[in-house]
Coordinates of C-alpha atoms in Angstrom, one line a residue:
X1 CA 6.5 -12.6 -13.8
X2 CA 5.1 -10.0 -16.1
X3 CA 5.7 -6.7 -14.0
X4 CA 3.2 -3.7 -15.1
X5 CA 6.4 -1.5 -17.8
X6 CA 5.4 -4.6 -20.0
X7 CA 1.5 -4.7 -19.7
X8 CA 1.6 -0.8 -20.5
X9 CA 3.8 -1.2 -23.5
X10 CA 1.3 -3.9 -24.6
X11 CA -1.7 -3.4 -23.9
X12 CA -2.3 0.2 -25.0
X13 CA -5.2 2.1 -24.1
X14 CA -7.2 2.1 -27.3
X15 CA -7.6 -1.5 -26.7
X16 CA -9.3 -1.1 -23.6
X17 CA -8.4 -4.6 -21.5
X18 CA -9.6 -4.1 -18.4
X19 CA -6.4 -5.2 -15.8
X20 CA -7.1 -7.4 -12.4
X21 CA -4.1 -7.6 -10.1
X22 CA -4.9 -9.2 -6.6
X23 CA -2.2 -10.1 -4.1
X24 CA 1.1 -9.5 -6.4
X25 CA -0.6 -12.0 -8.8
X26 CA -2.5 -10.3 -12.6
X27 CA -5.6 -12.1 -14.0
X28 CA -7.8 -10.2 -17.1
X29 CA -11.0 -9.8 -17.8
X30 CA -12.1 -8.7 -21.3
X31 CA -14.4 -5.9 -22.1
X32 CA -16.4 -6.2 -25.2
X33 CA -13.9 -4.2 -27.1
X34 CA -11.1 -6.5 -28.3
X35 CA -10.6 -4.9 -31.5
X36 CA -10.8 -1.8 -33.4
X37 CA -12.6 -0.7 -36.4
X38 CA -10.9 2.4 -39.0
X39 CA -14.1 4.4 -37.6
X40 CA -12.4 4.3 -34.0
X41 CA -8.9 4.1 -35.2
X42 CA -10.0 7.4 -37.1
X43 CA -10.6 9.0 -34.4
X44 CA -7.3 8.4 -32.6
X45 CA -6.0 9.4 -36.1
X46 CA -7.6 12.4 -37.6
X47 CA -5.4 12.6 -40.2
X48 CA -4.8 8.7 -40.9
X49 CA -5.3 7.4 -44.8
X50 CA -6.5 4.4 -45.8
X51 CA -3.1 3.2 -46.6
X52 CA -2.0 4.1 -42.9
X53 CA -5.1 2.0 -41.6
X54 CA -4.2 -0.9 -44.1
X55 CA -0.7 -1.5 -42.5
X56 CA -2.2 -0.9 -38.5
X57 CA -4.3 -3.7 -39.3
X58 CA -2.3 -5.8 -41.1
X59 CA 0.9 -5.7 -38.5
X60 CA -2.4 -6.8 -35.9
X61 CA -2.3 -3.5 -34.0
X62 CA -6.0 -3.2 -33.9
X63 CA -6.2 -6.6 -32.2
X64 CA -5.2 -7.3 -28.2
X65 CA -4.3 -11.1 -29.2
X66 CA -2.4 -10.9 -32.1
X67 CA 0.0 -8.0 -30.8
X68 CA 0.1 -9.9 -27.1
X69 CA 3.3 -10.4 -25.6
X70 CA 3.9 -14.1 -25.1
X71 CA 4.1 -13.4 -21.2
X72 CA 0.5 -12.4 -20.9
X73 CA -0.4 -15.1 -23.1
X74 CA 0.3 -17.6 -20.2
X75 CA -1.8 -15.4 -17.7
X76 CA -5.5 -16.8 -16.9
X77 CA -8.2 -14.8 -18.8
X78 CA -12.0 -14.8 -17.6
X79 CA -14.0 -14.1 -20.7
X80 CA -16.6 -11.7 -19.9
X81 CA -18.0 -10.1 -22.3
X82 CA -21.6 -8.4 -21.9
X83 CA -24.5 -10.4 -24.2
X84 CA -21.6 -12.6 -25.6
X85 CA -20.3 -14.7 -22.6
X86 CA -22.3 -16.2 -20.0
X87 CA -21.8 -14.1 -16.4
X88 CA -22.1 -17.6 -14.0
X89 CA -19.8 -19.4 -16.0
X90 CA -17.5 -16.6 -16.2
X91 CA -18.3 -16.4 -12.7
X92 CA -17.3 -19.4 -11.6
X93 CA -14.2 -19.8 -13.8
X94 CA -13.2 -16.6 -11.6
X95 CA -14.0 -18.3 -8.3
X96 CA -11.7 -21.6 -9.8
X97 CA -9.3 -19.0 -9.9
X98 CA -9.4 -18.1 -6.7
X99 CA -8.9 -21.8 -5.3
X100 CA -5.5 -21.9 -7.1
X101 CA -2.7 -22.3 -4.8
X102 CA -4.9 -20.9 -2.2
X103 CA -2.9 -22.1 1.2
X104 CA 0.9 -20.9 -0.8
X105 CA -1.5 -17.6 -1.6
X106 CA -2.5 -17.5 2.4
X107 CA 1.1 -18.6 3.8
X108 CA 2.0 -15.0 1.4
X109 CA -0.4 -13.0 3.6
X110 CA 0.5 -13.9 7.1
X111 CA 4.4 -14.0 6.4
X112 CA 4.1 -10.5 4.9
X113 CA 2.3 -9.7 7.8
X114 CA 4.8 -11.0 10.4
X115 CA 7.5 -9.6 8.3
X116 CA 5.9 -5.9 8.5
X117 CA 5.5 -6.2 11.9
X118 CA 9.2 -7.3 12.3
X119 CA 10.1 -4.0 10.1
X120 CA 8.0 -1.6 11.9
X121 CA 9.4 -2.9 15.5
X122 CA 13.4 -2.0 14.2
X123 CA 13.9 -5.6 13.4
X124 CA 14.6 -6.5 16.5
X125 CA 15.2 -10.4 17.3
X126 CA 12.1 -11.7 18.9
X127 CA 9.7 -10.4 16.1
X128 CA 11.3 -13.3 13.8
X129 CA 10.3 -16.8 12.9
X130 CA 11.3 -19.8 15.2
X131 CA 10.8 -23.5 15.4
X132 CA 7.5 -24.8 13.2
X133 CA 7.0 -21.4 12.0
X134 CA 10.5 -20.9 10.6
X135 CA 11.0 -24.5 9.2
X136 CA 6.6 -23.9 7.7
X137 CA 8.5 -20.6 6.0
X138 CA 11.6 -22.4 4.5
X139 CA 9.3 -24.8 2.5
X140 CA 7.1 -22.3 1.7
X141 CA 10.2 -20.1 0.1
X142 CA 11.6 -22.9 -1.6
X143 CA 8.4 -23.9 -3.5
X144 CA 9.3 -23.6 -7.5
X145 CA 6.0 -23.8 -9.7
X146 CA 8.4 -24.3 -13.3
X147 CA 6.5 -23.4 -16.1
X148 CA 3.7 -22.6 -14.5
X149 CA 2.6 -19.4 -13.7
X150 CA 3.0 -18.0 -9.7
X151 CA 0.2 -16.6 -8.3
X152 CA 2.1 -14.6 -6.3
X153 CA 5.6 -13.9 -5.9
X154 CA 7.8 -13.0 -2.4
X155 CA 9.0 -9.7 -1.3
X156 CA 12.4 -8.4 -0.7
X157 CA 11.0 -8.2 2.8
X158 CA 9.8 -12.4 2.7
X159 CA 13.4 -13.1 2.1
X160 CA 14.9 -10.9 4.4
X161 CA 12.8 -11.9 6.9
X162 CA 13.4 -15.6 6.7
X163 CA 16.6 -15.6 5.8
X164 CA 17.5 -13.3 9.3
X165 CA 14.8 -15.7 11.0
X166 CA 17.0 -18.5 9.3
X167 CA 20.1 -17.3 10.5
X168 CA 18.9 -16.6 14.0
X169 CA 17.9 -19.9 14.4
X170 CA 21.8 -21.1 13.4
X171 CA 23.1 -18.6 16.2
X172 CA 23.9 -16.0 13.2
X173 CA 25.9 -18.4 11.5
X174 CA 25.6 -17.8 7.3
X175 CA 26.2 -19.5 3.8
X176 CA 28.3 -16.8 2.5
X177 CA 30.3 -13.9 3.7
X178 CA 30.6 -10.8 1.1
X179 CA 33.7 -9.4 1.0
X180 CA 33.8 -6.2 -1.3
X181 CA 35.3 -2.7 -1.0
X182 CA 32.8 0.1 -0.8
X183 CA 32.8 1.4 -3.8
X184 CA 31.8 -1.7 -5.1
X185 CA 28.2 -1.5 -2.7
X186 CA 25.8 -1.7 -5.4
X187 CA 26.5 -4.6 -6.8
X188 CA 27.0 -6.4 -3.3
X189 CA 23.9 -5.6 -2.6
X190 CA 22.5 -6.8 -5.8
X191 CA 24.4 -10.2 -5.0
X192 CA 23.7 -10.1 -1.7
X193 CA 19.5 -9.7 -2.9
X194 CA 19.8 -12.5 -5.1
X195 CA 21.6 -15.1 -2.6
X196 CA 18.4 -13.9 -0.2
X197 CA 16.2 -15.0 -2.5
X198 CA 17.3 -18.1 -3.1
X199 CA 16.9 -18.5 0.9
X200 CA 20.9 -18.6 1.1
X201 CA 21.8 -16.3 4.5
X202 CA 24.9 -13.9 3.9
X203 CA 26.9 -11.6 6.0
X204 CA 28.2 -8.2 4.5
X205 CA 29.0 -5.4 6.7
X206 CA 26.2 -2.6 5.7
X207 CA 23.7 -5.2 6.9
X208 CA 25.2 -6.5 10.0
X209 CA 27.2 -4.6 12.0
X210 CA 25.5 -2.7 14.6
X211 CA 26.0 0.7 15.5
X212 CA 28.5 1.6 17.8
X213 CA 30.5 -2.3 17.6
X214 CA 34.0 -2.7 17.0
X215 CA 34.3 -3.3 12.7
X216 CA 37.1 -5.3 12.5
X217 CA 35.8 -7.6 15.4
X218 CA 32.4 -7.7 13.9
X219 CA 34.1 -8.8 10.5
X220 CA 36.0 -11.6 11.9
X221 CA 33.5 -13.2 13.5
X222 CA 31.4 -12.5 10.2
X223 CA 34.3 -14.7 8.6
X224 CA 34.4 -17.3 11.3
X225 CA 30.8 -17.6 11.4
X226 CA 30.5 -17.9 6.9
X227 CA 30.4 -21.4 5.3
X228 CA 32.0 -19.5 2.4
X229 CA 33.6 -16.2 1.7
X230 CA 32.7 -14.4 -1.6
X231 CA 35.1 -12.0 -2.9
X232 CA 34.0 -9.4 -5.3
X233 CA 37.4 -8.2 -7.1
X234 CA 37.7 -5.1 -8.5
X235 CA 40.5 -2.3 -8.8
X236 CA 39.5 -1.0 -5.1
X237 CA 38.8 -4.5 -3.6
X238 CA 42.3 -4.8 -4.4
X239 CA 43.6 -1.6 -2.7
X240 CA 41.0 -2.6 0.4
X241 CA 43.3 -3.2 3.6
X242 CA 39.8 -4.3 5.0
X243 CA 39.3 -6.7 2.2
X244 CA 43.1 -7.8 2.3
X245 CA 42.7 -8.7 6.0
X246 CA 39.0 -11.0 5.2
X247 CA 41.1 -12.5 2.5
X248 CA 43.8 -13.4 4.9
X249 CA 41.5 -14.6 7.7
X250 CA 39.4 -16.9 5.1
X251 CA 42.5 -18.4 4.0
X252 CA 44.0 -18.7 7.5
X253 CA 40.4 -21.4 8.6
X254 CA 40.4 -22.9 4.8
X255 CA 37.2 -20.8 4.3
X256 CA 36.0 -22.1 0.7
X257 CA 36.7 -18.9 -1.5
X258 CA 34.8 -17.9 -4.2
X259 CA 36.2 -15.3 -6.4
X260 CA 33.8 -13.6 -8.4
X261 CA 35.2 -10.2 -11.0
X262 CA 32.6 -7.1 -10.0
X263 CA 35.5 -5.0 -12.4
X264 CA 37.9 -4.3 -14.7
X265 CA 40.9 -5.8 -13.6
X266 CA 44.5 -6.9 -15.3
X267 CA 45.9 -10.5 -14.1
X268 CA 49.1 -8.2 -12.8
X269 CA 46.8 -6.8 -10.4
X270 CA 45.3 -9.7 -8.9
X271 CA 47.8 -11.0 -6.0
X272 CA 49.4 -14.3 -7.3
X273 CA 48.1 -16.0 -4.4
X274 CA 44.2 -15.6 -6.2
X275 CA 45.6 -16.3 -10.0
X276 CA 45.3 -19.5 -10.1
X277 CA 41.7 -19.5 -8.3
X278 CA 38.7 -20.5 -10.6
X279 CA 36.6 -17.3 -10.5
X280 CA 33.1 -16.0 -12.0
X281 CA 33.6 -13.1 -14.6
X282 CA 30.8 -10.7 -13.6
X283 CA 31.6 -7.0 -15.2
X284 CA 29.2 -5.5 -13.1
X285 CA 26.0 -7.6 -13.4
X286 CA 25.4 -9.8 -10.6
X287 CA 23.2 -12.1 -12.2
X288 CA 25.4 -14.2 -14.5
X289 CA 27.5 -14.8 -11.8
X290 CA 24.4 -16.3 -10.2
X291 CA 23.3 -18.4 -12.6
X292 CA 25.7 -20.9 -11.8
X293 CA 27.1 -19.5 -8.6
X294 CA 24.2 -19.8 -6.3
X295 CA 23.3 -23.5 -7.3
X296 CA 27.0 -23.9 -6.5
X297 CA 26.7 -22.3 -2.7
X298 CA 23.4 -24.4 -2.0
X299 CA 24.7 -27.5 -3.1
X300 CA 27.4 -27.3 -0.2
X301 CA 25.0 -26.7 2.0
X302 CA 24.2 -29.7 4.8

């Protein structure tokens, strides 16, 4: 996905490429002006030499395709250019566009929809998928288009949305449990973000413990309930009584136990029970460990 920081440090103004974004997904259509002369560079440049226009247009910085990132390169351009293209054909190369994944495009729409609806109604329980519906959403988030482009891509709100719609269904049992001190939040959360969105339900505290429950009930059962337990070490993970007592519960039901570094820790601090555990080393960014973790988790799934 090319996200708009990288069309702006492309495509810069002087260049004038007119931007299309429809639902999450980016289409162009070109202006007339696709280069620029020295008159126009002038301009820009008041005080420019010859010399200085020489190397612009020799390193291709007058052009829009030969300074185009290779991202935007694989996006679908409509050429439209005024007494140089023809308008139906361009026209109708736009409405082909349209017709491109259009039911994935649609099944976007009305799950956002639901999905706001469930968000402005306090996420309560009967606002989420069931049955047809949920099963219709699973395949939908599961659909990989490879090297192809997207046309659009899911929300942090599509994957919460079926993931809790998932777990519902499974009477709130989960893939993984996140056990993680809380000074180590932020990169739980990014973790727990990238499990979502490979449709792979989790349990962590901030998200599902209600107000006013008992914690270290609501944990347990959060243990009980996990197909794994996914233990983010670091120095205060380590000091954590709470995370001391999730260890020793997913041990106690031969919980399957990944070990995954979220800090900077020596081998004397890690309890010898864990040492000779295989574990990810993360340092902080959860998506290493993801690469290879998450395919791991989903494999073990039934």
């Amino acid at each position: 996905m090319v996200d708009s920081t990288v069309i702006q440090s492309i495509l810069r103004p002087e260049l004038l490429c007119a931007v299309c974004s429809s639902k999450g997904s980016t289409h162009f259509v070109k202006t007339p002006v696709e280069n620029i002369d020295q008159e126009i560079w002038q301009q820009r440049n008041p005080n420019g030499t010859d010399e200085e226009w020489a190397e612009y247009e020799a390193a291709g910085l007058h052009s829009c395709h030969t300074n185009m990132h290779p991202e935007i390169g694989k996006i679908n351009w409509v050429q439209c250019k005024e007494e140089i293209d023809d308008f139906e054909q361009s026209l109708q190369q736009l409405l082909a566009l349209l017709q491109l994944e259009k039911d994935y495009v649609h099944q976007h729409t009305v799950l956002l929809n639901q999905a706001l609806e469930w968000e402005r109604n306090q996420k309560q329980t009967r606002y989420l998928l069931t049955g047809e519906d949920r099963q219709r959403a699973e395949a939908w988030l599961a659909v990989r288009f490879g090297d192809k482009q997207a046309p659009v891509w899911p929300t942090d709100l599509h994957y919460a949305f079926i993931t809790e719609s998932i777990k519902n269904a499974t009477n709130l049992m989960t893939q993984v449990f996140l056990a993680h001190a809380e000074e180590d939040d932020a990169i739980a959360e990014k973790v727990r973000r990238s499990l979502m969105r490979a449709g792979i339900t989790t349990w962590s505290y901030r998200a599902d413990i209600e107000y006013g429950s008992d914690f270290e009930l609501a944990m347990a059962r959060g243990v009980e309930q996990a197909d794994n337990v996914l233990f983010l070490i670091s120095p205060a993970a380590l000091q954590s009584a709470y995370c001391q007592t999730e260890l020793e519960l997913a041990l106690t039901l031969n919980k399957w136990l990944i070990l995954m570094l979220a800090g900077a820790v020596t081998e004397s601090e890690i309890p010898v029970f864990l040492r000779n555990r295989q574990y990810k080393v993360d340092g902080g960014k959860g998506d290493r460990f993801l690469s290879g973790e998450v395919g791991v988790i989903a494999q073990r799934q039934p």
